[in-house]
Tab-separated table of N, CA and C in Angstrom:
chain	number	residue	atom	x	y	z
H	169	MET	N	6.596	18.375	37.783
H	169	MET	CA	7.251	18.479	37.222
H	169	MET	C	8.615	18.377	37.236
H	170	SER	N	9.120	17.593	36.484
H	170	SER	CA	10.835	17.331	36.812
H	170	SER	C	11.481	18.741	37.040
H	171	ASP	N	12.514	18.417	37.938
H	171	ASP	CA	13.459	19.575	38.138
H	171	ASP	C	14.469	19.899	36.811
H	172	ASP	N	14.630	18.906	35.887
H	172	ASP	CA	15.533	18.846	34.981
H	172	ASP	C	14.730	19.131	33.690
H	173	PRO	N	14.569	20.330	32.857
H	173	PRO	CA	13.651	20.211	31.983
H	173	PRO	C	14.320	19.200	30.661
H	174	SER	N	15.249	19.244	30.696
H	174	SER	CA	16.091	18.627	29.531
H	174	SER	C	15.018	17.220	29.666
H	175	ILE	N	14.956	16.335	30.321
H	175	ILE	CA	13.945	15.027	30.542
H	175	ILE	C	12.702	15.484	29.648
H	176	GLN	N	12.095	16.395	30.062
H	176	GLN	CA	10.789	17.009	29.318
H	176	GLN	C	10.942	16.938	27.944
H	177	ILE	N	12.276	18.020	27.379
H	177	ILE	CA	12.377	18.350	26.101
H	177	ILE	C	12.685	16.662	25.332
H	178	GLU	N	13.658	15.851	26.057
H	178	GLU	CA	13.689	14.698	25.545
H	178	GLU	C	12.478	13.667	25.059
H	179	LEU	N	11.737	13.695	26.224
H	179	LEU	CA	10.215	13.054	25.890
H	179	LEU	C	9.690	13.820	24.720
H	180	LEU	N	9.272	15.180	24.991
H	180	LEU	CA	8.846	15.738	23.617
H	180	LEU	C	9.007	15.475	22.203
H	181	LYS	N	10.456	15.453	22.303
H	181	LYS	CA	11.337	14.981	21.043
H	181	LYS	C	10.897	13.492	20.405
H	182	GLU	N	11.258	12.226	21.602
H	182	GLU	CA	10.840	11.268	21.126
H	182	GLU	C	9.361	11.247	20.709
H	183	ARG	N	8.426	11.670	21.510
H	183	ARG	CA	6.818	11.898	20.961
H	183	ARG	C	6.686	12.357	19.838
H	184	LEU	N	7.292	13.203	19.250
H	184	LEU	CA	7.268	14.216	18.044
H	184	LEU	C	7.892	12.945	17.067
H	185	ALA	N	9.037	12.257	17.272
H	185	ALA	CA	9.425	11.212	16.131
H	185	ALA	C	8.512	10.161	16.203
H	186	VAL	N	7.835	10.004	16.759
H	186	VAL	CA	6.949	8.583	16.958
H	186	VAL	C	5.646	9.084	16.227
H	187	VAL	N	5.326	9.992	16.337
H	187	VAL	CA	3.743	10.825	15.748
H	187	VAL	C	4.014	10.918	14.383
H	188	GLN	N	5.534	11.624	13.936
H	188	GLN	CA	5.823	11.519	12.576
H	188	GLN	C	5.865	10.058	11.570
H	189	GLU	N	6.539	8.947	12.698
H	189	GLU	CA	6.579	7.921	12.211
H	189	GLU	C	5.125	7.219	11.829
H	190	ILE	N	4.208	7.356	13.041
H	190	ILE	CA	2.647	7.171	12.579
H	190	ILE	C	2.174	7.749	11.495
H	191	SER	N	2.777	8.807	11.510
H	191	SER	CA	2.045	9.548	10.134
H	191	SER	C	2.465	9.065	8.862
H	192	ALA	N	3.834	8.591	8.595
H	192	ALA	CA	4.351	8.221	7.559
H	192	ALA	C	3.786	6.683	7.293
H	193	ALA	N	3.519	5.881	8.490
H	193	ALA	CA	3.034	4.616	8.292
H	193	ALA	C	1.746	4.803	7.646
H	194	ARG	N	0.941	5.718	8.274
H	194	ARG	CA	-0.559	5.913	8.086
H	194	ARG	C	-0.528	6.199	6.527
H	195	SER	N	0.040	7.210	5.824
H	195	SER	CA	0.539	7.546	4.461
H	195	SER	C	0.731	6.415	3.295
H	196	ARG	N	1.540	5.515	3.992
H	196	ARG	CA	1.880	4.640	3.307
H	196	ARG	C	0.333	3.347	3.233
H	197	ASN	N	-0.142	3.118	4.256
H	197	ASN	CA	-1.182	2.559	4.129
H	197	ASN	C	-2.439	3.406	3.231
H	198	LEU	N	-2.677	4.732	3.116
H	198	LEU	CA	-3.130	5.054	2.128
H	198	LEU	C	-2.866	4.773	0.642
H	199	LEU	N	-1.860	5.026	0.481
H	199	LEU	CA	-1.134	4.573	-0.676
H	199	LEU	C	-1.503	3.145	-1.235
H	200	ASN	N	-1.254	2.278	0.189
H	200	ASN	CA	-1.707	0.903	-0.521
H	200	ASN	C	-3.186	0.663	-0.503
H	201	LEU	N	-3.896	1.261	0.333
H	201	LEU	CA	-5.100	1.342	-0.108
H	201	LEU	C	-5.568	1.738	-1.338
H	202	GLN	N	-5.131	2.826	-1.820
H	202	GLN	CA	-5.614	3.300	-3.251
H	202	GLN	C	-5.017	2.168	-4.332
H	203	LEU	N	-3.689	1.735	-4.048
H	203	LEU	CA	-3.486	0.887	-5.155
H	203	LEU	C	-4.309	-0.561	-5.072
H	204	GLY	N	-4.665	-0.794	-3.865
H	204	GLY	CA	-5.558	-2.035	-3.843
H	204	GLY	C	-6.825	-1.712	-4.460
H	205	GLY	N	-7.268	-0.514	-4.426
H	205	GLY	CA	-8.722	-0.169	-4.929
H	205	GLY	C	-8.499	-0.179	-6.700
H	206	GLY	N	-7.357	0.144	-7.030
H	206	GLY	CA	-7.332	0.344	-8.539
H	206	GLY	C	-6.911	-0.887	-9.283
H	207	ALA	N	-6.240	-1.966	-8.308
H	207	ALA	CA	-6.105	-3.415	-8.612
H	207	ALA	C	-7.440	-3.894	-8.735
H	208	GLU	N	-8.374	-3.999	-7.841
H	208	GLU	CA	-9.818	-4.336	-7.799
H	208	GLU	C	-10.243	-3.938	-8.944
H	209	PHE	N	-10.510	-2.595	-9.226
H	209	PHE	CA	-11.292	-2.001	-10.211
H	209	PHE	C	-10.706	-2.724	-11.577
H	210	GLU	N	-9.474	-2.789	-11.436
H	210	GLU	CA	-8.828	-3.498	-12.780
H	210	GLU	C	-9.260	-4.909	-13.104
H	211	ILE	N	-9.077	-5.755	-11.846
H	211	ILE	CA	-9.655	-6.939	-12.078
H	211	ILE	C	-10.804	-7.291	-12.369
H	212	GLN	N	-11.938	-6.220	-11.964
H	212	GLN	CA	-13.506	-6.165	-12.285
H	212	GLN	C	-13.457	-5.853	-13.765
H	213	GLU	N	-12.858	-5.152	-14.641
H	213	GLU	CA	-12.813	-4.634	-15.746
H	213	GLU	C	-12.247	-6.054	-16.519
H	214	ILE	N	-11.081	-6.358	-16.272
H	214	ILE	CA	-10.700	-7.999	-17.181
H	214	ILE	C	-11.310	-8.900	-16.996
H	215	GLU	N	-12.052	-9.130	-15.818
H	215	GLU	CA	-13.277	-10.381	-15.345
H	215	GLU	C	-14.605	-10.132	-16.808
H	216	ARG	N	-14.694	-8.780	-16.607
H	216	ARG	CA	-16.177	-8.317	-17.547
H	216	ARG	C	-15.615	-8.572	-18.889
H	217	GLU	N	-14.414	-7.833	-19.484
H	217	GLU	CA	-14.050	-8.434	-21.015
H	217	GLU	C	-13.788	-9.967	-21.055
H	218	ILE	N	-13.298	-10.458	-20.039
H	218	ILE	CA	-12.995	-11.869	-20.447
H	218	ILE	C	-14.473	-12.670	-20.565
H	219	ALA	N	-15.465	-12.229	-19.759
H	219	ALA	CA	-17.126	-12.664	-19.972
H	219	ALA	C	-17.461	-12.243	-21.181
H	220	THR	N	-17.070	-11.338	-21.781
H	220	THR	CA	-17.680	-10.898	-23.011
H	220	THR	C	-17.069	-11.402	-24.122
H	221	THR	N	-15.575	-11.419	-24.162
H	221	THR	CA	-14.837	-11.810	-25.479
H	221	THR	C	-14.077	-13.292	-24.913
H	222	GLY	N	-14.000	-13.767	-24.044
H	222	GLY	CA	-13.321	-14.817	-23.788
H	222	GLY	C	-12.083	-14.611	-23.336
H	223	VAL	N	-11.335	-16.009	-22.904
H	223	VAL	CA	-10.137	-15.649	-22.121
H	223	VAL	C	-9.087	-15.627	-23.145
H	224	SER	N	-8.065	-14.936	-23.256
H	224	SER	CA	-6.883	-14.485	-24.086
H	224	SER	C	-5.664	-14.659	-23.154
H	225	HIS	N	-4.539	-15.094	-23.660
H	225	HIS	CA	-3.411	-15.057	-23.010
H	225	HIS	C	-3.209	-13.536	-22.484
H	226	ALA	N	-3.129	-12.700	-22.782
H	226	ALA	CA	-2.883	-11.193	-22.550
H	226	ALA	C	-3.606	-11.130	-21.276
H	227	LEU	N	-5.003	-11.197	-21.676
H	227	LEU	CA	-5.924	-10.899	-20.324
H	227	LEU	C	-5.822	-11.824	-19.252
H	228	SER	N	-5.416	-13.089	-19.664
H	228	SER	CA	-5.158	-13.949	-18.559
H	228	SER	C	-3.814	-13.440	-17.731
H	229	GLU	N	-2.953	-12.909	-18.355
H	229	GLU	CA	-1.565	-12.354	-17.565
H	229	GLU	C	-1.922	-10.814	-17.036
H	230	ALA	N	-2.905	-9.995	-17.384
H	230	ALA	CA	-3.341	-8.682	-16.990
H	230	ALA	C	-3.987	-9.089	-15.822
H	231	LEU	N	-4.780	-10.364	-15.666
H	231	LEU	CA	-5.505	-10.541	-14.421
H	231	LEU	C	-4.474	-11.134	-13.316
H	232	GLU	N	-3.884	-11.759	-13.807
H	232	GLU	CA	-2.489	-12.581	-12.675
H	232	GLU	C	-1.862	-11.184	-11.856
H	233	GLU	N	-1.542	-10.183	-13.115
H	233	GLU	CA	-0.741	-9.365	-12.454
H	233	GLU	C	-1.696	-8.341	-11.405
H	234	ALA	N	-2.859	-8.038	-11.779
H	234	ALA	CA	-3.571	-7.456	-11.075
H	234	ALA	C	-3.838	-8.001	-9.873
H	235	ARG	N	-4.206	-9.308	-9.699
H	235	ARG	CA	-4.526	-10.062	-8.444
H	235	ARG	C	-3.233	-9.968	-7.680
H	236	ALA	N	-1.676	-9.855	-8.383
H	236	ALA	CA	-0.379	-10.124	-7.427
H	236	ALA	C	-0.560	-8.575	-6.735
H	237	ARG	N	-1.317	-7.441	-7.781
H	237	ARG	CA	-0.768	-6.073	-7.048
H	237	ARG	C	-1.998	-5.998	-5.943
H	238	LEU	N	-3.144	-6.535	-6.101
H	238	LEU	CA	-3.836	-6.470	-4.855
H	238	LEU	C	-3.584	-7.149	-3.873
H	239	LYS	N	-2.869	-8.281	-3.985
H	239	LYS	CA	-2.180	-9.074	-2.834
H	239	LYS	C	-1.016	-8.215	-1.991
H	240	ASN	N	-0.141	-7.805	-2.846
H	240	ASN	CA	0.502	-6.968	-2.431
H	240	ASN	C	0.332	-5.648	-1.517
H	241	ALA	N	-0.586	-5.021	-1.949
H	241	ALA	CA	-1.201	-3.752	-1.416
H	241	ALA	C	-1.918	-4.151	-0.002
H	242	ALA	N	-2.550	-5.451	0.050
H	242	ALA	CA	-3.054	-5.866	1.225
H	242	ALA	C	-2.179	-6.469	2.349
H	243	ALA	N	-1.140	-6.733	1.663
H	243	ALA	CA	0.085	-7.381	2.616
H	243	ALA	C	0.900	-5.850	3.101
H	244	GLY	N	0.925	-4.759	2.430
H	244	GLY	CA	1.629	-3.630	2.646
H	244	GLY	C	0.469	-2.885	3.823
H	245	MET	N	-0.703	-3.116	3.427
H	245	MET	CA	-1.785	-2.474	4.526
H	245	MET	C	-1.531	-3.421	5.852
H	246	ALA	N	-1.425	-4.520	5.989
H	246	ALA	CA	-1.374	-5.425	7.256
H	246	ALA	C	-0.023	-4.856	7.720
H	247	ALA	N	0.891	-5.028	6.901
H	247	ALA	CA	2.030	-4.462	7.976
H	247	ALA	C	2.124	-3.255	8.375
H	248	CYS	N	1.464	-2.279	7.564
H	248	CYS	CA	1.462	-0.694	8.098
H	248	CYS	C	0.517	-0.898	9.444
H	249	ASP	N	-0.649	-1.466	9.515
H	249	ASP	CA	-1.689	-1.574	10.756
H	249	ASP	C	-0.917	-2.160	11.856
H	250	ALA	N	0.283	-3.226	11.460
H	250	ALA	CA	0.973	-3.720	12.541
H	250	ALA	C	1.932	-2.783	13.006
H	251	GLN	N	2.569	-2.110	12.173
H	251	GLN	CA	3.669	-1.035	12.500
H	251	GLN	C	2.853	-0.083	13.658
H	252	CYS	N	2.056	0.674	13.102
H	252	CYS	CA	0.912	1.683	13.777
H	252	CYS	C	0.431	1.036	15.240
H	253	ALA	N	0.229	0.208	15.050
H	253	ALA	CA	-0.268	-0.448	16.522
H	253	ALA	C	1.118	-0.527	17.521
H	254	VAL	N	2.029	-0.962	16.818
H	254	VAL	CA	3.456	-0.677	17.786
H	254	VAL	C	3.771	0.645	18.214
H	255	LEU	N	3.458	1.567	17.069
H	255	LEU	CA	3.917	3.183	17.644
H	255	LEU	C	2.936	3.400	18.418
H	256	GLU	N	1.911	3.085	18.186
H	256	GLU	CA	0.559	3.853	19.261
H	256	GLU	C	0.951	3.304	20.555
H	257	ARG	N	1.463	2.050	20.788
H	257	ARG	CA	1.490	1.778	22.264
H	257	ARG	C	2.859	2.173	22.791
H	258	ARG	N	4.011	2.637	22.075
H	258	ARG	CA	4.731	3.318	22.196
H	258	ARG	C	4.149	5.004	22.675
H	259	LEU	N	3.754	5.388	21.747
H	259	LEU	CA	2.763	6.522	22.054
H	259	LEU	C	2.331	6.896	23.627
H	260	GLU	N	1.609	5.795	23.784
H	260	GLU	CA	0.991	5.709	24.926
H	260	GLU	C	2.074	5.787	26.174
H	261	ASP	N	3.021	4.896	25.916
H	261	ASP	CA	3.798	4.874	26.917
H	261	ASP	C	4.951	6.263	27.167
H	262	ILE	N	5.084	7.175	26.177
H	262	ILE	CA	5.296	8.045	26.296
H	262	ILE	C	4.686	9.261	26.879
H	263	ASP	N	3.693	9.203	26.490
H	263	ASP	CA	2.317	10.016	27.349
H	263	ASP	C	2.557	9.760	28.559
H	264	ARG	N	2.418	8.413	29.312
H	264	ARG	CA	2.220	8.394	30.264
H	264	ARG	C	3.448	8.614	31.254
H	265	ARG	N	5.131	8.557	30.542
H	265	ARG	CA	6.120	8.849	30.918
H	265	ARG	C	6.348	10.626	31.229
H	266	ILE	N	5.679	11.222	30.341
H	266	ILE	CA	5.153	12.575	30.397
H	266	ILE	C	4.829	13.247	31.279
H	267	ALA	N	3.233	12.272	31.594
H	267	ALA	CA	2.623	13.088	32.544
H	267	ALA	C	3.071	12.693	33.776
H	268	ALA	N	3.820	11.539	34.040
H	268	ALA	CA	4.488	11.259	35.527
H	268	ALA	C	5.694	11.976	35.731
H	269	ASP	N	6.183	12.636	34.609
H	269	ASP	CA	7.225	13.577	35.134
H	269	ASP	C	6.742	15.045	35.332
H	270	ARG	N	5.570	15.477	35.407
H	270	ARG	CA	5.045	16.605	35.702
H	270	ARG	C	4.855	17.020	36.903
């Protein structure tokens, strides 16, 4: 272990901050997953209604909006996944530095 405990403390603080960032990103990812699932369900319902009653302007707009929400949710999930990958690599680096300092 390093003679300077402040180095270990700083590394542990940095590690905690990264873990919190990962947790926040995963929470956003779960929210996007829920939003995407809701949009997919809505799309299916609108498509069933269109098949039953025919296309109307209101249904067409609702379908377009649901598809946009689904697209936004998917983009949000991809961004969160990319952010998590970067943060997880950073966490691995911090863990290596902590182990090397022991």
